[in-house]
Structures are given as C-alpha cells and as structure tokens.
Amino acid sequence: IAQLVERLVISCEQFEREGFAPFCSAFNQRDEFLGQAVMISGINDVLEGREAGVDENGNLLLDTAQGRRKIIAGEVSLRMKH
C-alpha cells in the first residue's frame, strides 16, 4: 500500500505543477466511451455524436454532425446510444 500511496502523491504533485496535460494520453487510452455514439444531456439541451476523448485541459470532446465540440463545464450525463 505504501508504494501505491507514494505513486499517488507523486502524480498529485505532478498534476499540481503541470495540470492535466501529462495525464491526457493515458486517460484517453482507458476511455470506455471513446469512439462510441453518445448523447450528452446538459441543462438545456442534448447533444449527440461520437465521444472523442478529452483534450489536454480535460475538456470532453464530442464529434457531432456540425463538427467537434468541447464540453468545457457544467453537469453532463453521458450515455451510450442504443
């Protein structure tokens, strides 16, 4: 457990210094929704498209018929389309 905690502390310190960018690639490699058709429900609207991972700032990326959209802030519900 000590090694796990040590790695977590190192990662937290790196995040504090460098932000999300160094973790972006690893996050996208583990993204279960990457490339899937999804619906994102916001407060006032629903967006449909293919989930395209996150960018170096941690914004959710969605490829829609109108082009790529960045979901920057707000509460979203992400569900795979059936």
Short mmCIF file of C-alpha atoms in Angstrom, two decimals:
data_model
loop_
_atom_site.label_atom_id
_atom_site.label_comp_id
_atom_site.label_asym_id
_atom_site.label_seq_id
_atom_site.Cartn_x
_atom_site.Cartn_y
_atom_site.Cartn_z
CA ILE A 1 0.00 0.00 0.00
CA ALA A 2 2.90 2.35 0.72
CA GLN A 3 4.07 2.15 -2.91
CA LEU A 4 0.56 2.94 -4.14
CA VAL A 5 0.31 5.96 -1.85
CA GLU A 6 3.77 7.13 -2.92
CA ARG A 7 2.81 6.91 -6.62
CA LEU A 8 -0.44 8.74 -5.91
CA VAL A 9 1.40 11.55 -4.11
CA ILE A 10 3.89 11.85 -7.00
CA SER A 11 1.04 12.02 -9.51
CA CYS A 12 -0.82 14.63 -7.45
CA GLU A 13 2.30 16.75 -7.21
CA GLN A 14 2.83 16.45 -10.98
CA PHE A 15 -0.80 17.44 -11.59
CA GLU A 16 -0.35 20.47 -9.32
CA ARG A 17 2.76 21.57 -11.26
CA GLU A 18 1.73 20.67 -14.83
CA GLY A 19 -2.04 20.33 -14.93
CA PHE A 20 -3.92 17.59 -16.77
CA ALA A 21 -1.85 17.55 -19.99
CA PRO A 22 0.66 14.84 -18.89
CA PHE A 23 -2.26 12.53 -17.99
CA CYS A 24 -4.36 13.15 -21.13
CA SER A 25 -2.99 10.31 -23.26
CA ALA A 26 -3.29 7.71 -20.50
CA PHE A 27 -6.83 8.89 -19.74
CA ASN A 28 -7.87 8.58 -23.40
CA GLN A 29 -6.34 5.10 -23.65
CA ARG A 30 -8.65 3.97 -20.83
CA ASP A 31 -11.76 5.86 -22.01
CA GLU A 32 -14.56 3.29 -22.35
CA PHE A 33 -16.72 5.71 -24.38
CA LEU A 34 -14.01 6.70 -26.91
CA GLY A 35 -15.42 6.41 -30.43
CA GLN A 36 -18.88 5.40 -29.20
CA ALA A 37 -22.13 7.08 -30.27
CA VAL A 38 -23.30 9.01 -27.23
CA MET A 39 -25.87 11.52 -26.07
CA ILE A 40 -24.76 14.23 -23.67
CA SER A 41 -27.56 15.79 -21.66
CA GLY A 42 -26.88 19.29 -20.41
CA ILE A 43 -29.14 21.68 -18.56
CA ASN A 44 -30.95 22.99 -21.64
CA ASP A 45 -30.08 20.65 -24.48
CA VAL A 46 -29.00 17.21 -25.63
CA LEU A 47 -26.00 16.75 -27.92
CA GLU A 48 -25.46 13.62 -30.00
CA GLY A 49 -22.26 12.45 -31.61
CA ARG A 50 -19.20 10.30 -31.12
CA GLU A 51 -17.21 10.73 -27.95
CA ALA A 52 -13.68 11.78 -28.92
CA GLY A 53 -11.88 11.67 -25.57
CA VAL A 54 -10.62 14.66 -23.65
CA ASP A 55 -8.14 17.37 -24.57
CA GLU A 56 -5.04 18.48 -22.66
CA ASN A 57 -7.21 20.75 -20.49
CA GLY A 58 -9.62 17.95 -19.54
CA ASN A 59 -12.46 19.15 -21.78
CA LEU A 60 -14.72 16.39 -23.09
CA LEU A 61 -14.60 16.23 -26.90
CA LEU A 62 -17.67 15.31 -28.94
CA ASP A 63 -17.70 14.86 -32.72
CA THR A 64 -21.12 15.99 -33.97
CA ALA A 65 -22.66 16.47 -37.41
CA GLN A 66 -21.74 20.15 -37.03
CA GLY A 67 -18.10 19.40 -36.11
CA ARG A 68 -16.10 18.82 -32.94
CA ARG A 69 -17.48 20.38 -29.76
CA LYS A 70 -15.66 20.93 -26.47
CA ILE A 71 -17.75 20.31 -23.39
CA ILE A 72 -15.98 22.69 -21.03
CA ALA A 73 -18.13 22.96 -17.95
CA GLY A 74 -21.47 22.04 -16.49
CA GLU A 75 -23.11 18.85 -15.43
CA VAL A 76 -23.49 16.27 -18.15
CA SER A 77 -24.93 12.80 -18.29
CA LEU A 78 -23.08 10.57 -20.72
CA ARG A 79 -24.96 7.58 -22.08
CA MET A 80 -24.21 5.19 -24.91
CA LYS A 81 -26.79 5.40 -27.68
CA HIS A 82 -28.67 2.17 -28.34
#
